[in-house]
PDB file of N, CA and C in Angstrom:
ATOM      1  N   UNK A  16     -22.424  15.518  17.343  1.00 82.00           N
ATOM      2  CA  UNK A  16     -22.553  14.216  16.741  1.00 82.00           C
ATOM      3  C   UNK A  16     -21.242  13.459  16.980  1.00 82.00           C
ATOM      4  N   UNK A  17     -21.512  12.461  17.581  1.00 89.00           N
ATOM      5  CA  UNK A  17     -19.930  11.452  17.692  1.00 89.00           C
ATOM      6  C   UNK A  17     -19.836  10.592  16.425  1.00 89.00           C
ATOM      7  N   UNK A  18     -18.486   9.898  16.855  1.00 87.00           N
ATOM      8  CA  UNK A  18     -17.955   9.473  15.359  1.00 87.00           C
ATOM      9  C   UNK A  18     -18.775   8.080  15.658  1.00 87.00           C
ATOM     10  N   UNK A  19     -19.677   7.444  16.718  1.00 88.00           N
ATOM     11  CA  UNK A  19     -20.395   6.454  15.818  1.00 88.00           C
ATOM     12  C   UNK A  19     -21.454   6.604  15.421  1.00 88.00           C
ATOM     13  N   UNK A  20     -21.963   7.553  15.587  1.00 92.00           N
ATOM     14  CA  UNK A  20     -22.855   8.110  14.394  1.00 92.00           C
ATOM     15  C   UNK A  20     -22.636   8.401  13.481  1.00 92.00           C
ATOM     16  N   UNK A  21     -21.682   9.350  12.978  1.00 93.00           N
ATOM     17  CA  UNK A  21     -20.952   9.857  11.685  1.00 93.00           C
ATOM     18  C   UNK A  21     -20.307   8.556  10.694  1.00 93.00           C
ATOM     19  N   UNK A  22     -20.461   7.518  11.521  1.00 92.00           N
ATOM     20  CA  UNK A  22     -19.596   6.114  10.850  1.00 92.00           C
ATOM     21  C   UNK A  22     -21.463   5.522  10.359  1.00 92.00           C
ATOM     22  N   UNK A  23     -21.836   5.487  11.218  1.00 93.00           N
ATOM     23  CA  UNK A  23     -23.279   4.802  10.959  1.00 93.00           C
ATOM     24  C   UNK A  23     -24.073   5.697  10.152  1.00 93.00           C
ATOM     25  N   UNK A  24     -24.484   6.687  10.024  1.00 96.00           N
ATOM     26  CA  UNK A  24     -24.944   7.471   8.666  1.00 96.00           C
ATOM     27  C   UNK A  24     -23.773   7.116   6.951  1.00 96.00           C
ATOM     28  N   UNK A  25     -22.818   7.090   7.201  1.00 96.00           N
ATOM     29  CA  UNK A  25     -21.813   7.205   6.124  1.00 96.00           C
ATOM     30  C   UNK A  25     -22.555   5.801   5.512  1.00 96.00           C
ATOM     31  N   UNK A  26     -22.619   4.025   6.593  1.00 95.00           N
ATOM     32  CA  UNK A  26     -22.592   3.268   6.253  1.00 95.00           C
ATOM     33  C   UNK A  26     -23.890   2.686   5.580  1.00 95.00           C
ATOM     34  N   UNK A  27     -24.877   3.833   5.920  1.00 97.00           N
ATOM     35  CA  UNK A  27     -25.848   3.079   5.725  1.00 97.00           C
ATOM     36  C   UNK A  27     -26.521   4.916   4.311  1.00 97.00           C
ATOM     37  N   UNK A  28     -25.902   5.902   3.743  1.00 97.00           N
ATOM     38  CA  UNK A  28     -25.649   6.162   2.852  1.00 97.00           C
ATOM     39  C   UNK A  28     -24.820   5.467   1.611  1.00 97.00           C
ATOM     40  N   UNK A  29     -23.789   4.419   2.497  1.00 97.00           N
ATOM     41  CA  UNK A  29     -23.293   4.081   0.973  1.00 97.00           C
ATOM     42  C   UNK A  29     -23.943   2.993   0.866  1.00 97.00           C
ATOM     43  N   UNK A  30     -24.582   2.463   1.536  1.00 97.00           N
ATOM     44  CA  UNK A  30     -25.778   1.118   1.250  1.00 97.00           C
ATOM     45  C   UNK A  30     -26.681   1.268   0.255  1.00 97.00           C
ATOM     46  N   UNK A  31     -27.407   2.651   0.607  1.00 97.00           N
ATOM     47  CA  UNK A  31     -28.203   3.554  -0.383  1.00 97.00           C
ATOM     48  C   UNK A  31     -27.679   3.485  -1.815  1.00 97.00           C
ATOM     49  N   UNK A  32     -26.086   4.359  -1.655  1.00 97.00           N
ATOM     50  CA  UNK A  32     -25.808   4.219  -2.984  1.00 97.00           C
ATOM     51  C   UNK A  32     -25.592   2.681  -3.717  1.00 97.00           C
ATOM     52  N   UNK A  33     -25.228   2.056  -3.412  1.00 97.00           N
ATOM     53  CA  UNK A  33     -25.323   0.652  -3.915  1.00 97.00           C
ATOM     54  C   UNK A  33     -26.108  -0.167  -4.211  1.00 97.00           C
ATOM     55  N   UNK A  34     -27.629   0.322  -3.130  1.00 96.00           N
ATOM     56  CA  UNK A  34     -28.939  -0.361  -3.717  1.00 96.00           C
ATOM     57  C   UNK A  34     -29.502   0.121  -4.930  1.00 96.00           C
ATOM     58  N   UNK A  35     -29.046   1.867  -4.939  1.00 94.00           N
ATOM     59  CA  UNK A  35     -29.665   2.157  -6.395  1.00 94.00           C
ATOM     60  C   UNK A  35     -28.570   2.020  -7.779  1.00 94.00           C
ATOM     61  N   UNK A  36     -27.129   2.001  -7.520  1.00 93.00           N
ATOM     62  CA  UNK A  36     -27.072   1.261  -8.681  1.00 93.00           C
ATOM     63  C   UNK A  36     -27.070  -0.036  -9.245  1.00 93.00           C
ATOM     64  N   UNK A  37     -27.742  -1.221  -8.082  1.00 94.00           N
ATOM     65  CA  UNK A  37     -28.073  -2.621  -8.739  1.00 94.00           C
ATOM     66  C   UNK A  37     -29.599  -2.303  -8.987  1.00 94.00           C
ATOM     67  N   UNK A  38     -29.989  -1.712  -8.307  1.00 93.00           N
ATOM     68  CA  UNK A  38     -31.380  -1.236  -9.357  1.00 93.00           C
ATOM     69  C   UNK A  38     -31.512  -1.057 -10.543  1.00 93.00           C
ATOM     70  N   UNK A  39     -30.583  -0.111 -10.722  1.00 92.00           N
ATOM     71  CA  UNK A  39     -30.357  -0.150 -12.412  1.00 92.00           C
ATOM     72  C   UNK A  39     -30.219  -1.026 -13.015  1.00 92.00           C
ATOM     73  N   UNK A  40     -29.030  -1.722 -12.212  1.00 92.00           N
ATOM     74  CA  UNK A  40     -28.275  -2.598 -13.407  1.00 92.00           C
ATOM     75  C   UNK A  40     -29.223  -3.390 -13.611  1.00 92.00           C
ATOM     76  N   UNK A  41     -29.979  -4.097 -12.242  1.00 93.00           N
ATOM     77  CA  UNK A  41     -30.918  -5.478 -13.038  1.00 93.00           C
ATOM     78  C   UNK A  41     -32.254  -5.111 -13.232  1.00 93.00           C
ATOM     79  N   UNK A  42     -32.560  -4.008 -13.021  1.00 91.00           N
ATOM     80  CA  UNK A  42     -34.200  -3.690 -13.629  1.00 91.00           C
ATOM     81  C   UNK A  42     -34.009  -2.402 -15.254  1.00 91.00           C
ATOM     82  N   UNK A  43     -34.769  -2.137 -15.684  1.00 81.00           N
ATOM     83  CA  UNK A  43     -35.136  -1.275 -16.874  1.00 81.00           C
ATOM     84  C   UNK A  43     -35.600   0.343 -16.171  1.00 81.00           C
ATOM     85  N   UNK A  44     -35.645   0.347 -14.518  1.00 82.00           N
ATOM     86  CA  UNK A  44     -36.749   0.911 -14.366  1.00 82.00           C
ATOM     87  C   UNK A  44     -36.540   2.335 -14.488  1.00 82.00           C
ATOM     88  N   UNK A  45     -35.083   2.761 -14.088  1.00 80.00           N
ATOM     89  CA  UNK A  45     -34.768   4.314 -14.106  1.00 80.00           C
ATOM     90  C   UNK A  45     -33.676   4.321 -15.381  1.00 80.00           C
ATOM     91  N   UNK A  46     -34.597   4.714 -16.472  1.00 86.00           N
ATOM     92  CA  UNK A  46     -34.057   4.846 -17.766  1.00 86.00           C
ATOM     93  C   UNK A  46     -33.085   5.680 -18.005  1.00 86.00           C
ATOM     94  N   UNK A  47     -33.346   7.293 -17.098  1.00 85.00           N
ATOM     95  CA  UNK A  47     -32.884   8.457 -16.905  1.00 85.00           C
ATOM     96  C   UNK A  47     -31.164   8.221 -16.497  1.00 85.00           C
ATOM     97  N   UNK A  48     -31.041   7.241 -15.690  1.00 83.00           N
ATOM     98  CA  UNK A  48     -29.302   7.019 -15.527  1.00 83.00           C
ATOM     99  C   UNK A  48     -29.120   5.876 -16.543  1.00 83.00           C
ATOM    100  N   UNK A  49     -27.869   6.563 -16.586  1.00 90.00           N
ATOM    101  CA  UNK A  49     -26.914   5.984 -18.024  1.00 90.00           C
ATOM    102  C   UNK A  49     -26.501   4.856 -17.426  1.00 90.00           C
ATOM    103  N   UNK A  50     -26.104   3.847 -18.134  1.00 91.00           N
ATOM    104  CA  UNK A  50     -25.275   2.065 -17.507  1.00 91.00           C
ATOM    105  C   UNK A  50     -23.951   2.800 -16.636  1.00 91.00           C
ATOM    106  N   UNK A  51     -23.094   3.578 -17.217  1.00 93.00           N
ATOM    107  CA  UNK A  51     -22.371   4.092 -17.049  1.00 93.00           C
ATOM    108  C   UNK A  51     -22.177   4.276 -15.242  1.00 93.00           C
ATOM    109  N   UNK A  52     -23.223   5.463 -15.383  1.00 93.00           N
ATOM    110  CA  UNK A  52     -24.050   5.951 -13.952  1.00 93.00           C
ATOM    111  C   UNK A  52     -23.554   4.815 -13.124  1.00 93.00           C
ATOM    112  N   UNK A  53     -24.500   4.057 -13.887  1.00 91.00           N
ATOM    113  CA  UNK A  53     -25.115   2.856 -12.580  1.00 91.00           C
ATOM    114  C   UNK A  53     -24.044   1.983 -12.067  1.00 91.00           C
ATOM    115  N   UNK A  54     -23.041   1.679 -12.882  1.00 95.00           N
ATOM    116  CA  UNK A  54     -21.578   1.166 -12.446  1.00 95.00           C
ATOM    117  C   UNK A  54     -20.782   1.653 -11.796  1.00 95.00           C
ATOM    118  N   UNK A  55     -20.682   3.032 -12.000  1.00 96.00           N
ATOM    119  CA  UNK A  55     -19.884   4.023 -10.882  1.00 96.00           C
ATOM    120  C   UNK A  55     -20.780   4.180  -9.447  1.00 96.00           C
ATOM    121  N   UNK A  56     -21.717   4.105  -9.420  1.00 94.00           N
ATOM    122  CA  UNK A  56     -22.791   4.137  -8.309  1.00 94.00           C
ATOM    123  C   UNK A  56     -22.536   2.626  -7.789  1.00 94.00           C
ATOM    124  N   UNK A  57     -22.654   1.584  -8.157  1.00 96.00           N
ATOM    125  CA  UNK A  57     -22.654   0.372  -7.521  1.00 96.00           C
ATOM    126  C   UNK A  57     -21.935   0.252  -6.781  1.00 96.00           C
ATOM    127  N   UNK A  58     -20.134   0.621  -7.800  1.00 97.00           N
ATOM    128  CA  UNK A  58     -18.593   0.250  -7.287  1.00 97.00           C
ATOM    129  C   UNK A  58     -18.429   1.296  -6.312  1.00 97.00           C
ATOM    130  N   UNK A  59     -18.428   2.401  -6.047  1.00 97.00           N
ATOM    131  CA  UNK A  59     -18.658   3.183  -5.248  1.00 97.00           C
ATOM    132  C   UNK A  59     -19.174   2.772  -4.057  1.00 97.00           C
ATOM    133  N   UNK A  60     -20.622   2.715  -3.994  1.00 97.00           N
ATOM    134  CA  UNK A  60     -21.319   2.422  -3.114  1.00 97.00           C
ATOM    135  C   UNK A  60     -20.502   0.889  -2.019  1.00 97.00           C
ATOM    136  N   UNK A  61     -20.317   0.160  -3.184  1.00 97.00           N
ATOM    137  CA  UNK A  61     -19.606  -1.056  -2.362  1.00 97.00           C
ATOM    138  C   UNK A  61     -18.475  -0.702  -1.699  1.00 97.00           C
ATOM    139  N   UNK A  62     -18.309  -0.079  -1.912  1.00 97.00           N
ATOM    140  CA  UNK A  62     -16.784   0.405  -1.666  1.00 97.00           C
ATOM    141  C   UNK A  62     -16.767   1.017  -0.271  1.00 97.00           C
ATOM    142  N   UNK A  63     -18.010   1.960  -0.161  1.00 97.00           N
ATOM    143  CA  UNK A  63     -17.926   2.780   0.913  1.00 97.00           C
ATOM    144  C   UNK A  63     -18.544   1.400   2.316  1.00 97.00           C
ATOM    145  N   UNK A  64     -19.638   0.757   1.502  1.00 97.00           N
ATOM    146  CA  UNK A  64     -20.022  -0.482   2.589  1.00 97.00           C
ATOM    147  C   UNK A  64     -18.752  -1.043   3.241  1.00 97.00           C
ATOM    148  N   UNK A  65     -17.902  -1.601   2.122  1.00 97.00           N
ATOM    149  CA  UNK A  65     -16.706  -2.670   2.953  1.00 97.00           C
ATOM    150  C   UNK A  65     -15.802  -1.369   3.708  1.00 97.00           C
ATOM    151  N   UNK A  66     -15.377  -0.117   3.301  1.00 96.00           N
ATOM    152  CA  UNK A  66     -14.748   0.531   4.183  1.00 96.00           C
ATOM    153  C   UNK A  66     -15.509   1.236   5.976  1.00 96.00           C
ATOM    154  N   UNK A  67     -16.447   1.526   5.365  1.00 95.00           N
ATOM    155  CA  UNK A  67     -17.460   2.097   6.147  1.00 95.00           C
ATOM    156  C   UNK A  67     -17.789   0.630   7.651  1.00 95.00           C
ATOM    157  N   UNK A  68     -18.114  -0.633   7.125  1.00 94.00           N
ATOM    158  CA  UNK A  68     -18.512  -1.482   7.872  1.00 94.00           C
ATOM    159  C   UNK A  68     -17.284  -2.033   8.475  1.00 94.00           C
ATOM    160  N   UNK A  69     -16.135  -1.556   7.865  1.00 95.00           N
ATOM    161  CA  UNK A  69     -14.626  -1.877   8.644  1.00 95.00           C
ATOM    162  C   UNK A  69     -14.256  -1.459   9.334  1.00 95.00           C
ATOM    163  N   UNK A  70     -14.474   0.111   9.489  1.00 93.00           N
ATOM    164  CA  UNK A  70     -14.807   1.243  10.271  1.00 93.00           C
ATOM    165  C   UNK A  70     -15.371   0.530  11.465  1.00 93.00           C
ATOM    166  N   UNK A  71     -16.682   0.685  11.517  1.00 91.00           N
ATOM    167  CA  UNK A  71     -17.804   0.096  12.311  1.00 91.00           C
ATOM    168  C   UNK A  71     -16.930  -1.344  13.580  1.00 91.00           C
ATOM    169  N   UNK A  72     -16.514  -1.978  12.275  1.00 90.00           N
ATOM    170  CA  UNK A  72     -16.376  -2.967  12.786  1.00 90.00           C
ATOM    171  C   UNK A  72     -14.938  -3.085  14.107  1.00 90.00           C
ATOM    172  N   UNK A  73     -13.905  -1.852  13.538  1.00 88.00           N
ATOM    173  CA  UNK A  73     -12.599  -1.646  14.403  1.00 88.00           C
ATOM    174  C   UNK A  73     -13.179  -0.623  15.666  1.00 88.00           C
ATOM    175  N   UNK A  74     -14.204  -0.099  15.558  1.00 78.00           N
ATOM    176  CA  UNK A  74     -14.412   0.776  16.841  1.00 78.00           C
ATOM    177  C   UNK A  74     -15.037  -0.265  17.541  1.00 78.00           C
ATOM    178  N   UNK A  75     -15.687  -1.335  17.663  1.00 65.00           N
ATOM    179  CA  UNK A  75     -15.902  -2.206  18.852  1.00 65.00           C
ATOM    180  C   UNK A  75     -15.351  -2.381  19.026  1.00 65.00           C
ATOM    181  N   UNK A  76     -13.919  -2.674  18.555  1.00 62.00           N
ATOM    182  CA  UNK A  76     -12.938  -3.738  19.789  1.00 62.00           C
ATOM    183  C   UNK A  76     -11.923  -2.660  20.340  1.00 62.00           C
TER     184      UNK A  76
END
């Protein structure tokens, strides 16, 4: 596996994580995670997008 794959799975896992904690935050629907959860999951998740897609973005040039 090369590293733009290993960059492109990472980026589009922490996408994942970030879609499910604004899920939380603005729906009722997964009761089972705590607010808590869902804030550490969001900030996280964003986190890995802007590093991850910075990544992405310095191996083209």
């Amino acid at each position: 596996m090369n590293q733009e794959m290993k960059i492109g799975i990472a980026l589009i896992g922490s996408f994942l994580i970030f879609m499910v904690g604004l899920f939380r935050l603005f729906t009722e629907e997964l009761q089972d995670i705590p607010l808590i959860v869902a804030y550490i999951l969001t900030f996280s998740g964003f986190i890995g997008v802007i590093t991850n897609g910075w990544k992405w973005k310095k191996r083209e040039s």
